[in-house]
Coordinates of C-alpha atoms in Angstrom, one line a residue:
Chain A
X1 CA 18.5 132.5 47.6
X2 CA 21.1 130.0 47.9
X3 CA 23.6 129.2 44.9
X4 CA 23.1 127.0 42.6
X5 CA 25.8 125.2 42.2
X6 CA 28.7 125.4 45.4
X7 CA 31.4 123.1 44.8
X8 CA 33.6 123.2 48.1
X9 CA 37.7 121.4 48.2
X10 CA 37.0 119.1 45.4
X11 CA 40.0 116.5 44.7
X12 CA 39.7 114.1 42.1
X13 CA 42.3 111.6 40.8
X14 CA 42.0 109.3 38.3
X15 CA 44.6 106.2 38.2
X16 CA 45.5 106.7 34.7
X17 CA 44.3 109.9 33.9
X18 CA 45.8 113.0 32.6
X19 CA 44.1 115.3 35.0
X20 CA 42.0 115.7 38.2
X21 CA 40.7 118.4 40.6
X22 CA 43.3 119.6 43.6
X23 CA 41.1 121.4 46.1
X24 CA 38.5 123.2 43.4
X25 CA 36.1 125.4 45.3
X26 CA 33.5 127.4 43.4
X27 CA 30.4 128.9 43.2
X28 CA 27.9 130.0 41.0
X29 CA 24.8 132.1 41.3
X30 CA 21.6 131.6 40.3
X31 CA 20.5 132.7 36.9
X32 CA 24.2 133.8 35.9
X33 CA 26.1 132.5 33.1
X34 CA 29.5 131.1 34.5
X35 CA 32.5 130.7 32.1
X36 CA 35.0 128.1 33.1
X37 CA 38.5 128.7 31.0
X38 CA 41.2 127.0 30.6
X39 CA 43.7 125.1 28.3
X40 CA 42.5 121.7 27.7
X41 CA 43.5 119.0 30.5
X42 CA 42.7 121.2 33.1
X43 CA 40.1 119.3 34.5
X44 CA 37.2 121.2 33.0
X45 CA 35.0 118.1 31.9
X46 CA 35.9 116.8 35.4
X47 CA 34.7 119.6 37.3
X48 CA 31.3 119.3 35.0
X49 CA 30.9 115.4 35.5
X50 CA 31.2 115.7 38.9
X51 CA 28.6 118.9 39.0
X52 CA 26.4 115.9 37.5
X53 CA 26.8 113.4 39.7
X54 CA 29.0 110.9 37.1
X55 CA 31.9 111.3 39.0
X56 CA 32.1 111.1 42.8
X57 CA 34.9 113.4 44.4
X58 CA 37.4 111.7 46.6
X59 CA 36.8 114.3 48.8
X60 CA 35.0 118.0 48.9
X61 CA 31.3 118.3 48.6
X62 CA 29.0 119.5 46.3
X63 CA 25.5 121.0 46.3
X64 CA 23.8 121.4 43.4
X65 CA 20.5 123.2 43.4
X66 CA 20.8 122.4 47.2
X67 CA 21.1 118.8 47.1
X68 CA 24.2 116.6 47.9
X69 CA 26.1 115.3 44.8
X70 CA 24.6 112.3 43.3
X71 CA 21.5 112.5 43.8
X72 CA 19.6 111.3 40.9
X73 CA 16.6 113.2 41.8
X74 CA 18.0 116.4 41.0
X75 CA 19.4 115.6 38.1
X76 CA 15.4 116.0 36.3
X77 CA 16.2 120.1 37.5
X78 CA 19.4 119.5 35.4
X79 CA 20.1 119.8 31.3
X80 CA 23.9 118.1 30.6
X81 CA 25.1 118.7 27.4
X82 CA 28.8 117.0 26.2
X83 CA 31.4 117.8 24.0
X84 CA 30.4 115.4 21.8
X85 CA 27.1 115.2 20.1
X86 CA 25.7 112.5 21.8
X87 CA 22.7 111.6 19.9
X88 CA 21.3 108.4 18.3
X89 CA 22.2 108.9 15.0
X90 CA 20.1 106.3 13.6
X91 CA 16.8 107.7 15.0
X92 CA 15.3 111.6 14.5
X93 CA 15.6 114.8 15.2
X94 CA 12.1 114.7 17.3
X95 CA 13.3 111.0 18.6
X96 CA 16.1 112.4 20.1
X97 CA 14.9 115.3 21.8
X98 CA 11.6 113.3 23.1
X99 CA 13.9 110.9 24.6
X100 CA 15.8 112.6 26.9
X101 CA 12.7 115.3 28.0
X102 CA 11.0 112.3 28.2
X103 CA 14.0 110.7 30.9
X104 CA 13.7 114.1 32.9
X105 CA 9.7 113.7 32.9
X106 CA 8.7 116.0 30.4
X107 CA 6.5 114.8 27.9
X108 CA 4.9 117.7 26.6
X109 CA 4.5 117.8 23.2
X110 CA 4.8 121.4 22.8
X111 CA 7.4 121.8 24.7
X112 CA 9.9 119.7 22.7
X113 CA 8.3 121.3 19.5
X114 CA 9.3 124.6 21.3
X115 CA 12.9 123.5 21.8
X116 CA 13.1 122.3 18.3
X117 CA 11.8 125.6 17.3
X118 CA 14.5 127.5 19.8
X119 CA 17.6 126.0 18.1
X120 CA 15.8 126.4 14.6
X121 CA 15.8 123.2 13.2
X122 CA 11.6 122.9 13.3
X123 CA 11.8 122.6 9.6
X124 CA 14.2 119.4 10.1
X125 CA 12.3 117.5 12.8
X126 CA 11.6 114.7 10.9
X127 CA 15.2 114.2 9.9
X128 CA 17.3 111.4 11.3
X129 CA 20.6 112.4 13.0
X130 CA 22.8 110.9 10.5
X131 CA 21.9 112.9 7.8
X132 CA 22.8 116.2 9.8
X133 CA 25.7 118.4 9.5
X134 CA 27.7 118.2 12.8
X135 CA 26.4 122.4 13.9
X136 CA 23.1 121.0 13.3
X137 CA 23.6 117.9 15.2
X138 CA 25.1 120.5 17.9
X139 CA 21.9 122.1 17.8
X140 CA 19.9 119.3 18.5
X141 CA 21.8 118.6 21.4
X142 CA 21.1 121.8 22.9
X143 CA 17.4 121.5 22.2
X144 CA 17.5 118.4 23.9
X145 CA 18.0 119.6 27.4
X146 CA 15.3 122.2 27.4
X147 CA 12.1 120.8 27.1
X148 CA 11.8 120.0 30.7
X149 CA 12.6 123.6 31.1
X150 CA 15.8 122.8 33.7
X151 CA 16.9 125.5 36.7
X152 CA 20.5 125.0 35.8
X153 CA 22.2 123.6 32.2
X154 CA 25.8 122.1 32.2
X155 CA 27.5 123.0 28.7
X156 CA 30.8 121.3 28.2
X157 CA 32.5 123.0 25.5
X158 CA 29.2 123.4 23.6
X159 CA 30.6 125.6 21.1
X160 CA 33.9 123.0 20.2
X161 CA 34.5 122.6 16.1
X162 CA 31.2 125.1 15.2
X163 CA 31.2 127.8 13.0
X164 CA 31.4 131.5 13.9
X165 CA 28.0 132.3 12.5
X166 CA 26.3 129.4 14.4
X167 CA 28.3 130.1 17.5
X168 CA 26.9 133.6 17.6
X169 CA 23.4 132.1 17.9
X170 CA 24.6 129.6 20.3
X171 CA 25.8 132.7 22.4
X172 CA 22.1 134.4 22.2
X173 CA 20.4 131.0 22.6
X174 CA 22.0 131.2 26.2
X175 CA 21.5 134.5 26.7
X176 CA 17.9 134.4 25.9
X177 CA 17.8 131.3 28.6
X178 CA 19.3 132.7 31.0
X179 CA 17.0 135.4 30.8
X180 CA 14.7 133.3 31.8
X181 CA 16.1 132.5 34.9
X182 CA 17.5 129.8 33.8
X183 CA 21.4 129.2 35.4
X184 CA 24.6 128.2 33.0
X185 CA 27.9 126.9 33.4
X186 CA 29.6 127.0 30.4
X187 CA 33.1 125.4 30.0
X188 CA 35.4 126.3 27.0
X189 CA 38.8 127.4 25.8
X190 CA 38.2 130.0 23.8
X191 CA 38.7 133.1 25.2
X192 CA 36.3 135.8 23.3
X193 CA 33.5 133.8 24.4
X194 CA 34.2 134.6 27.9
X195 CA 33.4 138.5 27.0
X196 CA 29.5 137.2 26.8
X197 CA 29.6 135.5 30.5
X198 CA 28.2 137.5 33.8
X199 CA 31.6 135.7 35.6
X200 CA 34.5 133.6 35.1
X201 CA 36.5 131.3 36.3
X202 CA 39.9 130.4 34.8
X203 CA 41.0 126.8 35.7
X204 CA 44.5 125.6 35.7
X205 CA 45.8 121.9 36.0
X206 CA 42.9 121.2 38.2
X207 CA 42.8 124.4 40.3
X208 CA 40.5 127.7 40.0
X209 CA 43.6 130.1 39.3
X210 CA 41.1 133.6 39.4
X211 CA 37.4 134.9 39.3
X212 CA 35.3 137.8 38.3
X213 CA 34.0 139.7 35.7
X214 CA 36.1 139.5 32.4
X215 CA 36.6 143.2 33.4
X216 CA 37.8 142.8 36.9
X217 CA 40.4 139.9 35.8
X218 CA 41.3 142.3 33.1
X219 CA 42.1 145.4 35.9
X220 CA 43.6 143.2 38.3
X221 CA 45.8 141.7 35.3
X222 CA 46.7 145.0 34.5
X223 CA 46.0 144.2 30.6
X224 CA 43.2 145.0 28.4
X225 CA 43.4 140.7 27.0
X226 CA 41.9 138.1 28.3
X227 CA 44.3 136.2 26.9
X228 CA 47.1 138.0 28.8
X229 CA 44.9 137.8 31.9
X230 CA 44.6 134.5 31.9
X231 CA 48.6 134.1 31.6
X232 CA 49.5 136.5 34.9
X233 CA 47.4 134.4 36.9
X234 CA 49.1 131.1 35.8
X235 CA 52.2 132.8 35.9
X236 CA 51.3 134.1 39.7
X237 CA 50.0 130.5 40.9
X238 CA 53.9 129.7 40.2
X239 CA 53.1 127.3 37.7
X240 CA 54.9 126.9 34.1
X241 CA 52.4 127.4 31.1
X242 CA 53.8 124.1 29.4
X243 CA 51.3 121.2 31.0
X244 CA 53.2 118.4 30.8
Chain B
X1 CA 54.6 106.8 -8.8
X2 CA 53.0 103.5 -10.2
X3 CA 49.9 101.3 -9.1
X4 CA 51.8 98.6 -8.0
X5 CA 53.7 100.9 -4.7
X6 CA 50.4 103.0 -3.6
X7 CA 48.8 99.0 -3.6
X8 CA 52.0 98.2 -1.6
X9 CA 51.7 101.8 0.7
X10 CA 48.2 100.5 1.5
X11 CA 49.0 97.2 2.2
X12 CA 51.6 98.1 4.3
X13 CA 48.7 100.6 6.2
X14 CA 46.2 97.6 6.5
X15 CA 49.1 94.8 8.2
X16 CA 49.7 98.5 10.5
X17 CA 46.6 98.3 11.5
X18 CA 46.0 94.9 12.0
X19 CA 49.7 94.9 14.2
X20 CA 47.8 97.6 16.0
X21 CA 45.2 95.3 17.4
X22 CA 46.8 92.8 19.1
X23 CA 44.0 90.6 20.6
X24 CA 42.3 90.1 16.8
X25 CA 45.3 89.1 15.6
X26 CA 45.1 86.5 18.5
X27 CA 41.8 85.3 17.7
X28 CA 42.4 85.0 14.2
X29 CA 44.7 82.1 14.8
X30 CA 43.6 80.7 18.2
X31 CA 39.8 80.9 17.8
X32 CA 39.9 78.2 14.3
X33 CA 42.3 76.1 16.2
X34 CA 40.3 75.4 19.2
X35 CA 37.1 75.5 17.3
X36 CA 38.3 72.7 14.7
X37 CA 39.5 70.9 17.6
X38 CA 36.5 70.7 19.0
X39 CA 34.8 70.2 16.2
X40 CA 37.3 67.2 15.3
X41 CA 36.8 65.7 18.5
X42 CA 33.0 66.0 18.2
X43 CA 32.6 64.2 15.4
X44 CA 35.5 61.3 15.8
X45 CA 33.9 61.1 18.9
X46 CA 32.4 57.2 19.8
X47 CA 28.8 57.5 21.0
X48 CA 28.0 56.1 23.8
X49 CA 27.0 53.0 24.9
X50 CA 23.4 52.9 24.4
X51 CA 21.2 51.5 27.3
X52 CA 18.8 48.6 26.3
X53 CA 16.7 47.1 28.8
X54 CA 15.0 43.8 28.4
X55 CA 11.7 42.6 30.4
X56 CA 11.8 39.0 30.0
X57 CA 8.7 37.2 30.8
X58 CA 9.2 34.3 28.7
X59 CA 8.0 30.6 29.9
X60 CA 9.9 28.2 27.3
X61 CA 9.3 25.3 25.6
X62 CA 10.7 22.2 26.0
X63 CA 12.6 20.7 22.9
X64 CA 14.2 17.0 23.5
X65 CA 13.5 16.5 27.2
X66 CA 15.3 20.5 28.0
X67 CA 13.6 23.3 29.0
X68 CA 14.7 26.2 26.0
X69 CA 14.4 29.4 26.7
X70 CA 14.8 32.1 23.9
X71 CA 14.3 34.9 26.5
X72 CA 17.0 34.1 28.6
X73 CA 19.4 34.1 25.4
X74 CA 18.5 37.0 24.0
X75 CA 20.3 38.6 27.1
X76 CA 23.6 37.1 26.3
X77 CA 22.9 37.8 22.0
X78 CA 22.5 41.7 23.6
X79 CA 25.5 41.1 25.7
X80 CA 27.3 40.3 22.7
X81 CA 26.8 43.9 21.1
X82 CA 29.7 45.9 21.9
X83 CA 27.1 49.2 21.3
X84 CA 25.4 48.3 24.3
X85 CA 24.7 48.9 27.9
X86 CA 22.5 46.0 28.3
X87 CA 20.6 45.6 31.5
X88 CA 17.5 42.9 32.3
X89 CA 15.3 44.5 34.1
X90 CA 10.7 44.1 35.3
X91 CA 8.1 45.6 33.3
X92 CA 7.8 48.4 36.3
X93 CA 11.7 49.4 35.9
X94 CA 11.4 49.3 32.2
X95 CA 8.9 51.8 32.8
X96 CA 10.1 54.0 34.9
X97 CA 13.6 53.9 33.1
X98 CA 12.1 54.8 29.8
X99 CA 10.4 57.9 31.1
X100 CA 13.0 59.4 32.9
X101 CA 15.3 58.9 29.9
X102 CA 17.8 56.6 31.7
X103 CA 17.1 53.6 29.4
X104 CA 16.6 54.2 25.3
X105 CA 14.7 51.0 24.2
X106 CA 13.8 48.3 25.9
X107 CA 13.0 45.0 24.7
X108 CA 9.9 43.0 26.3
X109 CA 10.1 39.2 25.5
X110 CA 6.6 38.2 26.6
X111 CA 5.8 34.9 28.1
X112 CA 4.8 33.3 24.8
X113 CA 7.6 33.9 23.2
X114 CA 9.6 31.1 22.5
X115 CA 6.7 28.9 21.4
X116 CA 5.7 31.2 19.0
X117 CA 8.8 31.8 17.3
X118 CA 9.2 28.0 17.2
X119 CA 5.6 27.3 16.1
X120 CA 5.4 29.8 13.2
X121 CA 8.4 30.6 12.0
X122 CA 8.5 33.8 13.3
X123 CA 10.0 36.5 15.3
X124 CA 8.7 39.8 16.3
X125 CA 10.7 42.4 18.8
X126 CA 8.9 44.2 20.7
X127 CA 10.9 47.1 21.3
X128 CA 9.8 50.4 23.0
X129 CA 12.1 53.3 22.0
X130 CA 12.6 56.9 24.8
X131 CA 12.4 58.4 21.4
X132 CA 13.7 61.8 21.8
X133 CA 16.7 61.5 20.2
X134 CA 15.9 60.4 16.4
X135 CA 19.4 59.7 15.6
X136 CA 19.6 57.6 18.5
X137 CA 15.9 55.7 17.6
X138 CA 18.0 55.2 13.9
X139 CA 21.2 53.9 15.1
X140 CA 18.8 51.8 17.6
X141 CA 16.8 50.4 15.1
X142 CA 19.5 49.1 12.5
X143 CA 21.5 47.4 15.3
X144 CA 18.1 45.8 17.0
X145 CA 17.7 44.2 13.3
X146 CA 20.8 42.7 13.5
X147 CA 19.6 40.9 17.8
X148 CA 16.3 39.9 15.9
X149 CA 18.2 38.0 13.6
X150 CA 20.9 36.3 15.8
X151 CA 18.1 35.4 17.8
X152 CA 16.6 33.7 15.0
X153 CA 19.4 32.1 14.5
X154 CA 19.3 30.7 18.2
X155 CA 15.6 29.7 17.8
X156 CA 16.1 27.7 14.3
X157 CA 19.3 25.8 16.2
X158 CA 17.4 25.1 19.0
X159 CA 14.2 24.7 16.9
X160 CA 15.5 22.1 14.2
X161 CA 16.0 17.9 14.8
X162 CA 19.6 18.4 14.1
X163 CA 21.5 20.6 16.6
X164 CA 24.2 22.1 15.3
X165 CA 27.4 24.0 16.3
X166 CA 25.3 27.7 18.0
X167 CA 27.7 30.1 15.1
X168 CA 26.1 33.6 15.3
X169 CA 25.2 34.5 11.8
X170 CA 24.0 38.1 10.6
X171 CA 22.5 36.4 6.9
X172 CA 18.9 35.3 7.8
X173 CA 19.3 31.7 6.5
X174 CA 16.9 29.9 9.4
X175 CA 13.8 30.6 7.7
X176 CA 12.4 32.6 10.1
X177 CA 11.2 35.8 9.7
X178 CA 12.3 38.5 11.8
X179 CA 10.4 42.0 12.3
X180 CA 10.8 44.6 15.1
X181 CA 7.4 45.9 16.3
X182 CA 8.1 50.0 17.8
X183 CA 6.8 52.3 20.0
X184 CA 7.9 55.3 21.3
X185 CA 7.5 56.9 24.4
X186 CA 8.2 60.4 22.6
X187 CA 8.1 61.1 19.0
X188 CA 7.5 58.2 16.7
X189 CA 9.3 56.5 14.2
X190 CA 9.0 59.2 11.7
X191 CA 10.7 61.6 13.4
X192 CA 14.0 63.0 12.1
X193 CA 17.6 65.2 13.4
X194 CA 15.3 68.2 12.1
X195 CA 13.2 67.2 14.7
X196 CA 15.5 66.6 17.4
X197 CA 17.5 69.7 16.0
X198 CA 14.7 72.5 15.5
X199 CA 13.8 73.5 19.3
X200 CA 17.7 74.2 19.7
X201 CA 17.9 76.3 17.2
X202 CA 15.5 78.5 17.8
X203 CA 16.8 78.5 21.3
X204 CA 20.3 79.4 19.1
X205 CA 19.7 82.1 16.7
X206 CA 17.0 84.4 19.6
X207 CA 20.6 84.1 21.3
X208 CA 22.7 84.9 18.6
X209 CA 20.6 87.7 17.7
X210 CA 19.8 89.5 21.0
X211 CA 23.3 89.0 22.3
X212 CA 24.9 90.1 19.1
X213 CA 22.3 93.3 18.8
X214 CA 22.7 94.2 22.1
X215 CA 26.4 93.8 22.4
X216 CA 26.8 96.7 19.7
X217 CA 24.1 99.0 20.5
X218 CA 25.6 99.4 23.9
X219 CA 29.3 99.7 22.9
X220 CA 27.6 102.7 20.4
X221 CA 25.7 103.9 23.3
X222 CA 28.8 103.9 25.6
X223 CA 31.2 105.4 22.3
X224 CA 28.9 107.8 21.2
X225 CA 29.0 109.2 24.8
X226 CA 24.5 108.6 25.3
X227 CA 25.6 106.7 27.9
X228 CA 27.2 109.3 29.8
X229 CA 24.1 112.0 28.9
X230 CA 21.7 109.2 30.5
X231 CA 23.9 108.6 33.1
X232 CA 23.3 112.5 33.8
X233 CA 19.4 111.9 33.9
X234 CA 17.5 110.0 36.7
X235 CA 17.3 107.5 34.7
X236 CA 19.1 104.1 36.9
X237 CA 21.7 101.6 35.8
X238 CA 18.6 99.2 36.7
X239 CA 16.0 101.0 34.9
X240 CA 18.6 101.1 31.4
X241 CA 18.7 97.5 31.6
X242 CA 15.0 96.7 32.0
X243 CA 14.5 99.2 29.3
X244 CA 16.9 97.2 27.1
X245 CA 15.7 93.7 27.6
X246 CA 11.4 94.9 27.0
X247 CA 13.2 96.5 23.6
X248 CA 14.7 93.4 22.6
X249 CA 12.3 90.9 24.4
X250 CA 9.5 92.3 21.6
X251 CA 11.9 91.2 18.9
X252 CA 13.2 87.9 20.4
X253 CA 9.7 86.7 20.8
X254 CA 8.7 87.7 17.3
X255 CA 11.9 86.2 15.9
X256 CA 11.0 83.1 17.9
X257 CA 7.1 82.3 16.7
X258 CA 8.6 83.0 13.5
X259 CA 10.8 80.1 13.9
X260 CA 8.3 77.9 15.5
X261 CA 5.1 78.4 13.0
X262 CA 8.0 78.0 9.9
X263 CA 9.2 74.4 11.6
X264 CA 6.5 73.9 11.8
X265 CA 3.7 74.3 9.4
X266 CA 6.7 75.0 6.4
X267 CA 9.3 72.5 7.3
X268 CA 6.9 69.7 9.2
X269 CA 8.8 69.5 12.3
X270 CA 6.5 67.3 14.8
X271 CA 5.4 69.9 17.9
X272 CA 4.2 68.6 21.1
X273 CA 5.1 71.8 23.0
X274 CA 2.8 73.9 24.8
X275 CA 3.4 77.6 22.8
X276 CA 3.7 79.6 26.6
X277 CA 6.0 77.2 27.9
X278 CA 8.1 77.7 24.8
X279 CA 8.0 81.5 24.8
X280 CA 8.3 81.6 28.5
X281 CA 11.5 79.8 28.2
X282 CA 12.5 82.0 25.2
X283 CA 11.9 85.1 27.8
X284 CA 14.7 83.8 29.5
X285 CA 17.1 83.6 27.0
X286 CA 15.9 86.8 25.9
X287 CA 16.8 88.4 29.1
X288 CA 20.5 86.2 29.6
X289 CA 21.1 87.6 26.1
X290 CA 20.6 90.8 26.6
X291 CA 22.5 91.1 29.7
X292 CA 25.2 89.1 28.5
X293 CA 25.3 91.8 25.6
X294 CA 25.7 95.0 27.8
X295 CA 28.5 93.4 30.1
X296 CA 30.6 92.0 27.4
X297 CA 30.4 95.7 25.8
X298 CA 32.7 96.6 28.1
X299 CA 35.2 94.4 26.4
X300 CA 34.8 95.6 23.2
X301 CA 36.3 99.3 21.8
X302 CA 34.7 99.2 18.2
X303 CA 32.3 96.4 16.2
X304 CA 35.3 94.6 14.9
X305 CA 35.6 93.6 18.4
X306 CA 32.5 92.9 19.2
X307 CA 32.5 90.4 15.8
X308 CA 35.7 88.3 18.2
X309 CA 32.6 87.7 20.3
X310 CA 31.0 85.6 17.9
X311 CA 33.4 82.6 17.5
X312 CA 33.7 82.8 21.1
X313 CA 31.0 83.3 22.6
X314 CA 28.3 81.9 20.3
X315 CA 29.8 79.4 18.1
X316 CA 31.3 77.5 20.7
X317 CA 27.9 77.0 22.3
X318 CA 26.3 76.1 19.0
X319 CA 28.5 73.6 18.6
X320 CA 28.9 72.6 22.2
X321 CA 25.6 73.3 23.9
X322 CA 24.5 70.1 22.8
X323 CA 22.1 71.4 19.6
X324 CA 23.8 69.3 17.4
X325 CA 25.7 66.8 19.4
X326 CA 24.7 65.1 22.9
X327 CA 26.2 66.8 25.8
X328 CA 26.0 62.8 26.9
X329 CA 28.0 61.5 24.5
X330 CA 31.1 64.3 24.6
X331 CA 34.1 63.0 26.0
X332 CA 34.4 63.2 29.6
X333 CA 36.4 66.4 29.9
X334 CA 34.3 68.0 26.9
X335 CA 31.6 68.0 29.0
X336 CA 31.9 70.3 31.8
X337 CA 32.5 73.5 29.4
X338 CA 29.1 72.3 28.0
X339 CA 27.9 72.4 31.2
X340 CA 29.4 76.0 31.6
X341 CA 27.2 77.6 28.6
X342 CA 24.0 78.6 29.5
X343 CA 22.5 77.1 25.9
X344 CA 22.9 74.2 27.0
X345 CA 20.3 74.3 29.6
X346 CA 18.0 76.8 27.3
X347 CA 18.3 73.8 24.6
X348 CA 17.5 71.0 26.8
X349 CA 14.7 73.1 28.0
X350 CA 13.1 73.8 24.6
X351 CA 13.8 70.1 23.7
X352 CA 12.1 68.4 26.5
X353 CA 9.2 71.5 25.9
X354 CA 8.9 70.5 22.7
X355 CA 9.6 67.6 21.6
X356 CA 8.3 65.5 24.6
X357 CA 5.6 67.9 25.5
X358 CA 6.9 68.6 29.2
X359 CA 5.7 71.7 31.3
X360 CA 7.8 74.4 33.1
X361 CA 7.4 72.6 36.3
X362 CA 8.5 69.5 34.4
X363 CA 11.9 71.1 33.8
X364 CA 12.1 73.0 36.3
X365 CA 15.6 72.6 37.6
X366 CA 16.5 74.0 34.2
X367 CA 14.3 76.6 34.6
X368 CA 16.1 77.5 37.7
X369 CA 19.3 77.8 36.1
X370 CA 18.7 79.8 33.5
X371 CA 17.3 82.1 36.1
X372 CA 20.3 81.9 37.9
X373 CA 22.3 83.1 34.5
X374 CA 19.7 85.5 33.9
X375 CA 20.6 87.0 37.1
X376 CA 24.3 87.0 37.0
X377 CA 24.8 88.7 34.2
X378 CA 21.9 91.3 35.1
X379 CA 24.3 92.0 38.1
X380 CA 27.3 92.0 35.6
X381 CA 25.6 94.2 32.9
X382 CA 24.1 96.7 35.9
X383 CA 27.6 97.2 36.4
X384 CA 28.5 98.1 32.8
X385 CA 25.9 100.6 32.6
X386 CA 26.4 102.5 36.0
X387 CA 29.7 103.1 35.2
X388 CA 30.9 106.2 33.8
X389 CA 33.4 106.5 31.6
X390 CA 35.7 103.3 30.5

């Protein structure tokens, strides 16, 4: 079986943007949780946007589920969860989840209900988003990418601003989803989340500087701490640690 | 620290925030000046000349061996009024010009006019008004009363055994009784300013609300990040736009229907139109308002900046779009500005449909222009909806 995401030599430059992608290649296998790790400004969001078809790369090629991006049709099999909880605050939990599900071609009420139940918000399904806490909104955001049963979910810093307990729950959710055969690409700048990924990619200044399981990366760097491992690979690449 | 000091600190922060938004600051000063000058120009503007036609079929009579034809003298009387652009024409020409709206009123002088006036001491001015603008009809009626008096004066002088100097006189000292027999192509004597303004107001409010709501909705969609999420689904930019149009069409038409019912049944305005035609024009108006709103939301970073569009886009069209003042009467250099505004055409179309009872085929030119604007704004909005992050 081919990879879920195959990105080859992606270059992307914004006219006034602080970051860009500089010849990045990446392969995410089907059914795995791939963690994209790196500091703010490393280009993680840009890469995810390119994969989601929101940006066209300047050069290079991206294939998602065997379709060359950007391709609107393949997006019905993908879920995209952004950093900000991008929801309609004047609508209810149910209305929000049903709206995004509908655009993905899913009108099955039981699937919508199951998604809301999955994130534990069934008792709040008729609450307006505006009345929910930040953590709850983040859970609604996750629920809204589930009903159409995507093969691939892209999660751009899904646990930013989420308390430790909820973060733990989120990773449980991700593991359950992966067990169902869903591929997950998760970006984060928190290293301790990395342990729960099948494979990791360290990103820095628009490039992938190292790739492997958490254990492999630690071994190769000769340390038992992922944060130190990251610094090791960053120095190896010969770029200094201070971004700007 | 006392209260005053804390208030000063807060005041300083307010000032700093406002200074950070230079665009708002500039608009606060520039917009009122521009709008005030428009209003000054419009209110102080000399109204254009009234086109008054005269159809003269008078045979005249002979008095003391000479032929006296009062109809012929009427043209000279009309020419004496600088408010008039008086034109002599045949009955057929008069009909055509009135129907096309090229004449404001036509006076018909019948063949026995002179004789009747001299014999009965009664002067009845037969006038047909174009009538679609009650303000013009009112002004005309007042002026024509003076015309009738002057004509009566001419007749009295001619009819008296001892002719005296022919001096126009506005006081009725002649003993000739004057009346005006009015007929109207559109509307009637009981049409007032509200009848003229109501159709345009329906259009204006539909535009105002639909534009504002779309602009804010789409701004939020962009700022909250839901637009980005939409773009990561199979929905295409054109489908987003059609969705917005369908959604707002419901409210636009509902609002239009309520206003129409209210003006017709509560405010008692005259109404000769066909509901379907009015709704079709309104649908076009909703379509262009939605898309203009989506497009202009690109140029706002927050709701404050959306409000800045109000004077620029909404109030200016309210003043210059022909809702209150006729575009034809505006100063020459201002008319092209009006002619750029979509509401000018919507107002004209709604007025023709509602007051004159015309069909969409009769106003096809205006409808075509509105469709053109709608298409232009759809293209601009599609770019906005398709663009990733601003």
